[in-house]
Amino acid sequence: MTDKFEKEPADATPPVSKEASSASATSVAPEAIKAVPVRHWGRYVSAVVVLALVGLLVNAFATADKIQWSAVGDYVFDKTVLQGAGRTLLISVLAMVMGVVLGVILAVMRLSKNPVTSWVAWVYIWFFRGTPVYVQLLLWFNLALIFPMLNLGPIYKDEMVDVMTPFMAALLGLGLNEAAYMAEICRAGLLAVDEGQTEASHALGMSHAKTLRRIVIPQAMRVIVPPTGNEFINMLKTSSLVYAVTYNELLRATSTIGSTSYAVMEMLFVACIWYLVMTSVFSVFQFYLERRFARGSSRNLPPTPWQKIRVNMMAFSRERGSTA
Amino acid sequence: MTAMVKSEGVHKSFGPVEVLKGIDLEVKQGEVFCLIGPSGSGKSTFLRCINHLEKINAGRLYVDGQLVGYRQKGDKLYELKDSEVALQRRDIGMVFQRFNLFPHMTALENVMEAPIQVKGTSKSQARERAGELLERVGLADKAKNYPSQLSGGQQQRVAIARALAMDPKLMLFDEPTSALDPELVGDVLDVMRDLAESGMTMVVVTHEMGFAREVGDSLVFMDGGVVVESGNPRDVLTNPQHERTQAFLSKVL
């Protein structure tokens, strides 16, 4: 069927194009344009100014004799610092998992036709998005003041101070807060999928649950993944607030060393280094994750850095081969 | 011959707007049944009622003798559960104006999806059958392409293959060529003609009068939510009796 359309132009075009090319070759001799380019003086000036300012800043840090750079080097791989970084990663990942799972549930609740569930989800989001995380962390941490006993009837009963450890307070504070944000991200993602997709799936006899799982959610992921990555990077940094509930994460670990060794600023630099390492590594991971969920939506996926290198290497070797 | 689709006084309103004002018609088994009419006449809405994508407000609609979307006990009607509606839809294929292929799946995966998920067909069996169907619509070489890499005409042919994968006893076409470039319409109509020759019962909402005349067994002209004129396509299209049909045809032919 398609052959018919492909053959006709293939037969018809060659004579036309030959005439056209021979005609243009004789009448216009193309010459490469050699013109004096416009000089952008403003760009040179601004570059010099910016470089000078950066130089001054670097110089200020490098020559400040009050900074003990050796302390930074000594403590970057210190055991307590590494443990702190590990705990930051742990609490961030766990809080994020909690946020994503709860967020998906809340998003589905909000979109459900049942007015009670959708209203409850709305109130949850209203409260946890409307109050600061810091306050929420303190609320969890001090819960024992109003509920000395945690009594879940026959299932579980214990002193609240034993349950609400710094770790639990940190996890609940960060995770429940994150769920409110994730719920809104997931809801936007689910709403972004064209209704025709649901109709097509239903018309094929697929159930609501299968339509959601196989058709809607995979497409919603493309919208959900980038802001979720953003949220995780935010979480890595926001987790420093759990300092307040005495959970011994990166910031607390470095600050403790800082106050005892009189290297307060140096230890904050160490903390910055580890936060930057974690957020940078995750950004790379996010690139590959987004690429995976872009399948089908763009005709050509962006090349990975490794693919770019390979393409460049191949072009380079071909060039060398042709000149040699 | 038995009736594949039987519509008795079907009414449908969207809020205060009454879109269908009592549709009575019968589609026989193995027939190609064309619905034509100006936009807003309710022909697409009626088509969507047949597989219960739209709930009807009054009347009765039967597919293969089964009431669509409801169960009748005595003179009381009970709404079917979602799973029961899904069971009815399995046997009714639908092709949409805007294709609605699943963009995150290749052409082959699009065709394989429903048999695996709904019928529990094994993956290898579904793949084999999907390959055959893509071959049948002339797209065997595009199996691994994503919908965004296909032309509109190719996408619509994949959509037809996807519907056929469920072995439907009835196929609904909702203006299948309206979103296509003129030069791609022919390929899709060829596939539909082929399908009609194989004996499939088809209800086609279309603006392709040539197709209706050539392939159609019955034709209905709808306007303002009612059936204005019906009969053999060749008779209605060449010699319309009603003045509204005449006015419509004089504009489109």
Coordinates of C-alpha atoms in Angstrom, one line a residue:
Chain A
M1 CA 0.0 0.0 0.0
T2 CA 2.7 2.4 0.9
D3 CA 4.9 1.4 -2.1
K4 CA 2.6 3.2 -4.4
F5 CA 3.3 6.5 -2.7
E6 CA 7.0 6.0 -2.4
K7 CA 7.6 4.9 -6.0
E8 CA 5.9 7.8 -7.8
P9 CA 8.0 10.6 -6.5
A10 CA 11.1 8.5 -6.8
D11 CA 10.5 8.1 -10.6
A12 CA 9.4 11.6 -11.1
T13 CA 12.0 13.7 -9.3
P14 CA 15.5 12.8 -10.7
P15 CA 15.2 14.6 -14.1
V16 CA 13.8 17.7 -12.5
S17 CA 16.5 17.9 -9.8
K18 CA 19.3 17.3 -12.4
E19 CA 18.2 20.2 -14.5
A20 CA 17.9 22.4 -11.5
S21 CA 21.4 21.6 -10.2
S22 CA 23.1 22.0 -13.5
A23 CA 21.4 25.4 -14.0
S24 CA 22.4 26.7 -10.6
A25 CA 26.0 25.5 -11.1
T26 CA 26.5 27.6 -14.2
S27 CA 24.8 30.8 -13.3
V28 CA 25.9 31.4 -9.6
A29 CA 29.4 30.6 -8.5
P30 CA 29.1 30.3 -4.7
E31 CA 31.9 32.0 -2.8
A32 CA 32.4 31.6 0.9
I33 CA 31.6 35.0 2.7
K34 CA 34.6 36.5 4.4
A35 CA 33.3 39.5 6.5
V36 CA 34.7 41.3 9.5
P37 CA 32.7 40.1 12.5
V38 CA 31.0 42.5 14.8
R39 CA 33.1 43.2 17.9
H40 CA 31.2 42.8 21.1
W41 CA 33.2 45.1 23.4
G42 CA 30.6 44.9 26.1
R43 CA 31.1 41.1 26.4
Y44 CA 34.9 41.5 26.8
V45 CA 34.4 44.1 29.5
S46 CA 31.8 42.2 31.5
A47 CA 34.0 39.0 31.3
V48 CA 37.0 40.9 32.7
V49 CA 34.9 42.4 35.5
V50 CA 33.3 39.1 36.5
L51 CA 36.7 37.3 36.4
A52 CA 38.2 40.0 38.6
L53 CA 35.5 39.7 41.1
V54 CA 35.8 35.9 41.2
G55 CA 39.5 36.2 41.6
L56 CA 39.1 38.6 44.6
L57 CA 36.7 36.1 46.2
V58 CA 39.0 33.1 45.7
N59 CA 42.0 35.2 46.9
A60 CA 40.1 36.2 50.1
F61 CA 39.5 32.6 51.0
A62 CA 42.9 31.4 50.0
T63 CA 44.9 34.0 51.9
A64 CA 42.6 34.2 55.0
D65 CA 45.1 32.9 57.7
K66 CA 42.2 32.2 60.1
I67 CA 40.9 29.4 57.9
Q68 CA 42.7 26.1 58.7
W69 CA 42.4 24.4 55.4
S70 CA 44.2 21.4 56.7
A71 CA 41.3 20.8 59.1
V72 CA 38.9 20.6 56.2
G73 CA 41.2 17.9 54.6
D74 CA 41.6 16.1 57.9
Y75 CA 37.9 15.8 58.6
V76 CA 36.4 15.2 55.1
F77 CA 36.8 11.4 55.6
D78 CA 36.5 11.4 59.3
K79 CA 34.5 8.5 60.6
T80 CA 31.8 10.5 62.4
V81 CA 31.4 12.8 59.4
L82 CA 31.0 9.8 57.1
Q83 CA 28.5 8.3 59.6
G84 CA 26.6 11.6 59.6
A85 CA 26.5 11.8 55.8
G86 CA 25.3 8.2 55.8
R87 CA 22.5 9.1 58.2
T88 CA 21.6 12.1 56.1
L89 CA 21.3 9.8 53.1
L90 CA 19.3 7.2 55.0
I91 CA 16.8 9.7 56.5
S92 CA 16.4 11.4 53.1
V93 CA 15.8 8.2 51.2
L94 CA 13.4 6.8 53.8
A95 CA 11.5 10.1 54.2
M96 CA 11.3 10.3 50.4
V97 CA 10.0 6.7 50.0
M98 CA 7.4 7.5 52.7
G99 CA 6.5 10.7 50.9
V100 CA 6.1 9.1 47.5
V101 CA 4.0 6.1 48.7
L102 CA 1.7 8.3 50.8
G103 CA 1.7 11.0 48.1
V104 CA 0.4 8.5 45.5
I105 CA -2.3 7.4 47.9
L106 CA -3.3 11.0 48.7
A107 CA -3.3 11.9 45.0
V108 CA -5.6 9.0 44.1
M109 CA -7.8 9.9 47.2
R110 CA -8.1 13.5 46.0
L111 CA -9.1 12.4 42.5
S112 CA -11.5 9.8 43.7
K113 CA -15.3 10.3 43.2
N114 CA -15.8 9.6 46.9
P115 CA -16.2 13.1 48.5
V116 CA -15.1 11.9 51.9
T117 CA -11.7 10.5 50.8
S118 CA -11.1 13.5 48.5
W119 CA -11.9 15.9 51.4
V120 CA -9.7 14.1 53.9
A121 CA -6.8 14.2 51.4
W122 CA -7.4 17.9 50.8
V123 CA -7.3 18.7 54.6
Y124 CA -4.1 16.6 54.9
I125 CA -2.4 18.6 52.2
W126 CA -3.7 21.8 53.5
F127 CA -2.2 21.2 56.9
F128 CA 1.2 19.7 56.0
R129 CA 1.8 22.1 53.2
G130 CA 0.6 25.1 55.2
T131 CA 2.9 24.7 58.2
P132 CA 6.7 24.8 58.3
V133 CA 8.6 21.5 58.3
Y134 CA 10.6 22.8 61.2
V135 CA 7.5 23.2 63.3
Q136 CA 6.2 19.8 62.3
L137 CA 9.5 18.2 63.4
L138 CA 9.2 19.8 66.8
L139 CA 5.6 18.7 67.1
W140 CA 6.6 15.1 66.5
F141 CA 9.6 15.4 68.8
N142 CA 7.5 16.7 71.7
L143 CA 4.5 14.5 71.2
A144 CA 5.3 12.8 74.5
L145 CA 4.3 16.0 76.3
I146 CA 0.7 15.5 75.5
F147 CA 0.5 11.7 74.8
P148 CA 2.9 10.1 77.3
M149 CA 1.7 6.6 76.2
L150 CA 1.3 5.3 72.7
N151 CA -1.7 3.0 72.9
L152 CA -2.9 1.3 69.7
G153 CA -5.3 -0.9 71.6
P154 CA -4.4 -4.6 71.5
I155 CA -1.7 -4.2 68.8
Y156 CA 0.9 -2.0 70.4
K157 CA 1.4 -0.1 73.7
D158 CA 4.6 1.7 74.8
E159 CA 6.0 4.8 76.4
M160 CA 5.9 7.6 73.8
V161 CA 9.5 8.7 74.6
D162 CA 10.7 5.2 73.6
V163 CA 8.8 5.3 70.4
M164 CA 9.5 8.8 69.3
T165 CA 13.2 8.6 69.1
P166 CA 15.1 11.3 67.2
F167 CA 15.1 9.0 64.2
M168 CA 11.3 8.5 64.3
A169 CA 10.6 12.2 64.8
A170 CA 12.9 13.0 61.9
L171 CA 11.3 10.4 59.6
L172 CA 7.7 11.3 60.4
G173 CA 8.4 15.1 60.2
L174 CA 10.1 14.9 56.9
G175 CA 8.1 12.0 55.4
L176 CA 4.6 13.3 56.2
N177 CA 5.5 16.8 55.0
E178 CA 6.9 15.4 51.8
A179 CA 3.8 13.4 51.2
A180 CA 1.7 16.6 50.9
Y181 CA 4.0 17.9 48.2
M182 CA 4.3 14.6 46.4
A183 CA 0.5 14.3 46.4
E184 CA 0.2 17.5 44.4
I185 CA 2.9 16.5 42.0
C186 CA 1.3 13.1 41.4
R187 CA -2.1 14.6 40.9
A188 CA -0.8 17.0 38.3
G189 CA 0.9 14.0 36.6
L190 CA -2.3 11.9 36.5
L191 CA -4.3 14.8 35.2
A192 CA -1.8 15.5 32.5
V193 CA -2.5 12.2 30.8
D194 CA -5.0 12.6 27.9
E195 CA -8.5 11.3 28.6
G196 CA -8.5 9.5 25.3
Q197 CA -5.9 7.1 26.7
T198 CA -8.3 6.0 29.4
E199 CA -11.1 5.7 26.9
A200 CA -9.0 3.6 24.6
S201 CA -8.0 1.4 27.4
H202 CA -11.6 1.0 28.7
A203 CA -12.8 0.3 25.1
L204 CA -10.4 -2.6 25.0
G205 CA -12.0 -4.1 28.1
M206 CA -9.3 -3.2 30.5
S207 CA -10.4 -2.6 34.1
H208 CA -9.9 0.7 36.0
A209 CA -7.0 -0.7 38.0
K210 CA -5.2 -2.0 35.0
T211 CA -5.8 1.2 33.0
L212 CA -4.3 3.1 35.9
R213 CA -1.3 0.8 36.3
R214 CA -0.5 -0.1 32.7
I215 CA -1.6 3.0 30.8
V216 CA -2.1 6.1 32.9
I217 CA 0.7 5.9 35.5
P218 CA 3.6 5.1 33.1
Q219 CA 2.6 8.2 31.1
A220 CA 2.1 10.3 34.3
M221 CA 5.7 9.3 35.4
R222 CA 7.1 11.5 32.6
V223 CA 5.5 14.5 34.3
I224 CA 6.1 13.3 37.8
V225 CA 9.8 12.2 37.7
P226 CA 11.5 15.6 37.1
P227 CA 9.8 17.5 40.0
T228 CA 10.3 14.4 42.2
G229 CA 14.0 14.5 41.6
N230 CA 13.9 18.1 42.5
E231 CA 12.0 17.2 45.7
F232 CA 14.7 14.6 46.6
I233 CA 17.5 17.1 46.2
N234 CA 15.5 19.5 48.4
M235 CA 15.0 16.7 50.9
L236 CA 18.8 16.0 51.1
K237 CA 19.2 19.6 52.2
T238 CA 16.0 20.0 54.3
S239 CA 17.1 17.0 56.3
S240 CA 19.7 19.3 57.9
L241 CA 16.7 20.7 59.9
V242 CA 16.4 17.4 61.9
Y243 CA 19.4 18.8 63.8
A244 CA 16.6 20.3 65.9
V245 CA 15.3 16.9 67.0
T246 CA 18.9 15.7 67.9
Y247 CA 19.2 13.2 65.1
N248 CA 22.9 12.8 64.5
E249 CA 23.0 13.5 60.7
L250 CA 25.7 15.3 58.7
L251 CA 25.2 18.8 60.0
R252 CA 25.0 17.7 63.6
A253 CA 28.0 15.5 63.3
T254 CA 30.2 18.2 61.7
S255 CA 28.9 20.9 64.1
T256 CA 29.8 18.8 67.1
I257 CA 33.3 18.4 65.9
G258 CA 33.4 22.1 65.0
S259 CA 32.5 23.3 68.4
T260 CA 34.9 21.1 70.3
S261 CA 37.9 21.6 67.9
Y262 CA 37.3 25.4 67.4
A263 CA 37.0 24.8 63.6
V264 CA 33.4 25.9 63.2
M265 CA 33.7 27.3 59.7
E266 CA 36.0 24.5 58.5
M267 CA 33.5 21.9 59.6
L268 CA 30.7 23.7 57.8
F269 CA 32.8 23.6 54.7
V270 CA 33.1 19.8 55.2
A271 CA 29.3 19.6 55.5
C272 CA 28.9 21.6 52.2
I273 CA 31.3 19.3 50.4
W274 CA 29.3 16.3 51.3
Y275 CA 25.9 17.9 50.5
L276 CA 27.3 18.9 47.1
V277 CA 28.6 15.4 46.5
M278 CA 25.3 13.8 47.3
T279 CA 23.2 16.2 45.3
S280 CA 25.6 16.0 42.3
V281 CA 25.6 12.2 42.2
F282 CA 21.8 12.2 42.4
S283 CA 21.5 14.6 39.5
V284 CA 23.4 12.2 37.3
F285 CA 21.0 9.4 38.4
Q286 CA 18.0 11.6 37.7
F287 CA 19.2 12.2 34.1
Y288 CA 19.0 8.5 33.3
L289 CA 15.7 8.1 35.1
E290 CA 14.1 10.9 33.1
R291 CA 15.5 9.5 29.9
R292 CA 13.9 6.1 30.6
F293 CA 10.4 7.7 31.1
A294 CA 10.8 9.8 28.0
R295 CA 10.4 6.7 25.8
G296 CA 7.8 7.2 23.1
S297 CA 7.2 10.9 23.9
S298 CA 10.2 12.2 22.0
R299 CA 11.3 10.7 18.7
N300 CA 14.9 10.7 19.6
L301 CA 16.1 10.4 23.2
P302 CA 19.0 12.7 24.2
P303 CA 22.3 10.9 24.1
T304 CA 23.9 9.9 27.4
P305 CA 27.3 11.5 28.1
W306 CA 28.9 8.1 27.5
Q307 CA 27.2 7.9 24.0
K308 CA 28.4 11.5 23.3
I309 CA 31.9 10.5 24.1
R310 CA 31.7 7.4 21.9
V311 CA 30.3 9.4 19.0
N312 CA 33.1 12.0 19.4
M313 CA 35.8 9.3 19.6
M314 CA 34.5 7.7 16.4
A315 CA 34.4 11.0 14.5
F316 CA 37.9 11.7 15.7
S317 CA 39.3 8.3 14.6
R318 CA 37.5 8.6 11.2
E319 CA 39.0 12.1 10.7
R320 CA 42.5 10.8 11.5
G321 CA 41.9 7.9 9.2
S322 CA 41.0 10.1 6.3
T323 CA 43.9 12.5 6.6
A324 CA 46.5 9.8 7.1
Chain B
M1 CA -30.1 -12.4 10.1
T2 CA -29.9 -11.4 13.7
A3 CA -29.4 -7.9 14.9
M4 CA -25.9 -7.1 16.2
V5 CA -26.9 -3.7 17.5
K6 CA -30.4 -2.8 18.4
S7 CA -31.3 0.7 19.6
E8 CA -34.8 1.5 20.9
G9 CA -35.6 5.1 21.7
V10 CA -32.1 5.9 23.0
H11 CA -31.9 9.3 24.6
K12 CA -28.7 11.0 25.9
S13 CA -28.3 14.5 27.5
F14 CA -25.2 16.3 28.7
G15 CA -26.6 18.4 31.5
P16 CA -29.4 20.4 30.0
V17 CA -28.4 19.7 26.4
E18 CA -30.2 16.8 24.8
V19 CA -27.9 15.3 22.3
L20 CA -29.8 12.1 21.3
K21 CA -33.6 12.4 21.1
G22 CA -34.7 8.9 20.6
I23 CA -32.7 6.8 18.2
D24 CA -34.2 3.6 16.8
L25 CA -32.1 1.5 14.5
E26 CA -30.8 -2.0 13.9
V27 CA -27.4 -3.1 12.7
K28 CA -27.5 -6.6 11.2
Q29 CA -24.7 -9.1 11.7
G30 CA -21.9 -8.8 9.1
E31 CA -23.2 -5.4 7.9
V32 CA -21.3 -2.2 7.3
F33 CA -23.4 0.4 8.9
C34 CA -22.6 4.0 8.1
L35 CA -23.6 7.0 10.2
I36 CA -23.4 10.4 8.5
G37 CA -24.5 13.9 9.5
P38 CA -23.3 17.4 10.3
S39 CA -21.1 17.8 13.4
G40 CA -23.1 18.1 16.6
S41 CA -25.8 15.8 15.2
G42 CA -25.0 13.2 17.9
K43 CA -23.6 10.5 15.7
S44 CA -20.3 10.2 17.6
T45 CA -22.2 10.3 20.9
F46 CA -24.4 7.4 19.7
L47 CA -21.4 5.4 18.7
R48 CA -19.9 5.9 22.2
C49 CA -23.1 4.8 23.8
I50 CA -22.8 1.4 22.0
N51 CA -19.8 0.4 24.1
H52 CA -21.0 2.3 27.2
L53 CA -18.3 5.0 27.1
E54 CA -21.4 7.3 27.5
K55 CA -24.4 6.3 29.7
I56 CA -27.7 6.6 28.1
N57 CA -30.5 8.4 29.9
A58 CA -33.5 6.6 28.4
G59 CA -34.3 3.8 26.0
R60 CA -32.6 0.4 25.5
L61 CA -29.5 -0.5 23.7
Y62 CA -28.6 -4.1 22.9
V63 CA -25.4 -5.6 21.5
D64 CA -25.7 -9.2 20.3
G65 CA -29.0 -9.5 22.3
Q66 CA -27.4 -8.3 25.5
L67 CA -28.5 -5.1 27.2
V68 CA -25.5 -2.6 27.3
G69 CA -24.4 -1.4 30.7
Y70 CA -27.5 -2.7 32.7
R71 CA -29.1 -5.9 33.8
Q72 CA -32.9 -6.1 33.7
K73 CA -34.8 -8.1 36.3
G74 CA -38.5 -7.8 35.9
D75 CA -39.0 -4.2 35.0
K76 CA -36.2 -3.0 37.3
L77 CA -32.8 -2.0 35.8
Y78 CA -29.5 -2.6 37.7
E79 CA -26.3 -0.9 36.8
L80 CA -23.6 -3.3 35.8
K81 CA -20.4 -3.4 37.9
D82 CA -17.3 -1.9 36.2
S83 CA -15.9 -5.4 35.7
E84 CA -19.1 -6.5 34.0
V85 CA -19.0 -3.5 31.7
A86 CA -15.4 -4.3 30.9
L87 CA -16.5 -7.8 30.0
Q88 CA -19.0 -6.5 27.5
R89 CA -16.5 -4.1 25.9
R90 CA -14.0 -7.0 25.2
D91 CA -16.1 -8.0 22.3
I92 CA -16.5 -4.5 20.9
G93 CA -13.5 -2.9 19.1
M94 CA -13.3 0.8 18.8
V95 CA -11.2 3.1 16.6
F96 CA -11.0 6.7 17.5
Q97 CA -10.6 9.9 15.5
R98 CA -7.4 10.8 17.3
F99 CA -6.0 7.2 17.3
N100 CA -5.3 7.2 21.1
L101 CA -2.4 4.8 20.7
F102 CA -0.5 4.2 23.9
P103 CA 2.6 6.5 23.3
H104 CA 4.9 4.7 25.8
M105 CA 4.6 1.4 23.9
T106 CA 5.8 0.3 20.5
A107 CA 3.3 -0.5 17.7
L108 CA 3.7 -4.2 18.6
E109 CA 3.2 -3.7 22.3
N110 CA 0.1 -1.6 21.6
V111 CA -1.4 -4.5 19.8
M112 CA -0.2 -7.1 22.4
E113 CA -1.4 -5.2 25.5
A114 CA -5.1 -5.9 25.7
P115 CA -4.9 -9.7 25.0
I116 CA -2.3 -10.1 27.6
Q117 CA -3.9 -7.9 30.3
V118 CA -7.6 -8.8 29.6
K119 CA -7.6 -12.3 28.2
G120 CA -4.5 -13.6 29.9
T121 CA -3.0 -14.6 26.6
S122 CA 0.6 -15.7 26.9
K123 CA 3.3 -13.2 25.8
S124 CA 4.6 -15.3 23.0
Q125 CA 1.2 -16.0 21.6
A126 CA 0.2 -12.4 21.8
R127 CA 3.4 -11.3 20.0
E128 CA 2.8 -13.8 17.2
R129 CA -0.8 -12.7 16.7
A130 CA 0.1 -9.0 16.9
G131 CA 2.7 -9.6 14.2
E132 CA 0.1 -11.1 12.0
L133 CA -2.3 -8.3 12.6
L134 CA 0.3 -5.6 11.8
E135 CA 1.2 -7.6 8.7
R136 CA -2.5 -7.5 7.8
V137 CA -2.7 -3.7 8.0
G138 CA 0.6 -3.4 6.1
L139 CA 2.8 -2.3 8.9
A140 CA 4.9 -5.4 9.7
D141 CA 8.1 -3.4 9.3
K142 CA 6.9 -0.7 11.8
A143 CA 6.4 -3.2 14.7
K144 CA 9.2 -1.7 16.8
N145 CA 8.4 1.9 16.2
Y146 CA 6.7 4.1 18.8
P147 CA 3.5 5.9 17.8
S148 CA 5.3 9.3 17.7
Q149 CA 7.6 7.8 14.9
L150 CA 4.6 6.9 12.7
S151 CA 2.5 9.0 10.4
G152 CA -1.2 9.6 11.2
G153 CA -2.3 7.0 8.7
Q154 CA 0.1 4.4 10.1
Q155 CA -1.0 5.2 13.6
Q156 CA -4.7 4.6 12.7
R157 CA -3.9 1.3 11.1
V158 CA -2.0 0.2 14.2
A159 CA -5.1 1.3 16.2
I160 CA -7.3 -0.9 14.0
A161 CA -4.9 -3.8 14.6
R162 CA -5.0 -3.1 18.3
A163 CA -8.8 -3.4 18.3
L164 CA -8.8 -6.5 16.2
A165 CA -6.4 -8.2 18.6
M166 CA -9.3 -8.8 21.0
D167 CA -11.2 -10.7 18.3
P168 CA -14.3 -8.4 18.5
K169 CA -17.6 -9.3 17.0
L170 CA -18.4 -5.7 16.4
M171 CA -16.1 -2.8 15.4
L172 CA -16.9 0.9 16.0
F173 CA -15.2 3.5 13.9
D174 CA -15.4 7.1 15.1
E175 CA -14.5 9.3 12.1
P176 CA -11.3 7.2 11.6
T177 CA -10.0 9.4 8.7
S178 CA -11.0 12.9 9.9
A179 CA -7.6 13.6 11.5
L180 CA -5.6 12.4 8.6
D181 CA -3.8 14.2 5.7
P182 CA -5.9 13.5 2.5
E183 CA -3.2 11.4 0.9
L184 CA -3.1 9.0 3.9
V185 CA -6.9 8.5 4.0
G186 CA -6.8 5.8 1.3
D187 CA -4.5 3.4 3.2
V188 CA -6.9 3.4 6.2
L189 CA -10.0 3.0 4.0
D190 CA -8.3 0.1 2.2
V191 CA -7.8 -1.7 5.6
M192 CA -11.4 -1.0 6.5
R193 CA -12.7 -2.3 3.1
D194 CA -10.6 -5.4 3.6
L195 CA -12.1 -5.9 7.1
A196 CA -15.6 -5.4 5.7
E197 CA -15.0 -8.1 3.1
S198 CA -13.9 -10.5 5.8
G199 CA -17.5 -10.3 7.2
M200 CA -16.9 -8.0 10.2
T201 CA -19.9 -6.1 11.5
M202 CA -18.9 -2.5 11.4
V203 CA -20.6 0.8 12.6
V204 CA -18.8 3.6 10.9
V205 CA -19.2 7.3 11.7
T206 CA -17.7 9.0 8.6
H207 CA -17.5 11.9 6.3
E208 CA -16.2 9.7 3.5
M209 CA -19.2 9.4 1.2
G210 CA -17.3 7.4 -1.3
F211 CA -16.5 4.8 1.3
A212 CA -20.1 4.7 2.5
R213 CA -21.4 4.3 -1.1
E214 CA -18.9 1.6 -2.1
V215 CA -18.6 -0.5 1.1
G216 CA -21.7 0.4 3.2
D217 CA -24.7 -1.9 3.4
S218 CA -26.9 0.6 5.3
L219 CA -26.7 4.2 5.9
V220 CA -28.3 6.6 8.4
F221 CA -28.4 10.3 8.2
M222 CA -28.6 12.0 11.6
D223 CA -29.3 15.6 12.4
G224 CA -30.2 17.3 15.7
G225 CA -30.1 14.0 17.6
V226 CA -32.6 12.1 15.5
V227 CA -32.4 9.8 12.5
V228 CA -33.6 11.8 9.6
E229 CA -33.3 9.3 6.8
S230 CA -32.0 5.7 6.4
G231 CA -31.7 3.1 3.8
N232 CA -29.3 1.7 1.2
P233 CA -26.3 4.0 0.9
R234 CA -26.5 4.2 -2.9
D235 CA -30.2 5.2 -2.7
V236 CA -29.8 7.7 0.1
L237 CA -26.7 9.4 -1.3
T238 CA -27.9 9.6 -4.9
N239 CA -31.6 10.2 -4.3
P240 CA -32.1 11.7 -0.8
Q241 CA -35.8 12.1 0.1
H242 CA -35.6 14.5 3.0
E243 CA -34.7 18.1 2.4
R244 CA -32.2 18.2 5.3
T245 CA -30.4 15.2 3.8
Q246 CA -30.4 17.0 0.4
A247 CA -29.0 20.2 2.0
F248 CA -26.3 18.3 3.8
L249 CA -25.3 16.2 0.8
S250 CA -25.2 19.2 -1.5
K251 CA -22.6 20.7 0.8
V252 CA -20.3 17.7 1.2
L253 CA -20.5 15.9 -2.2

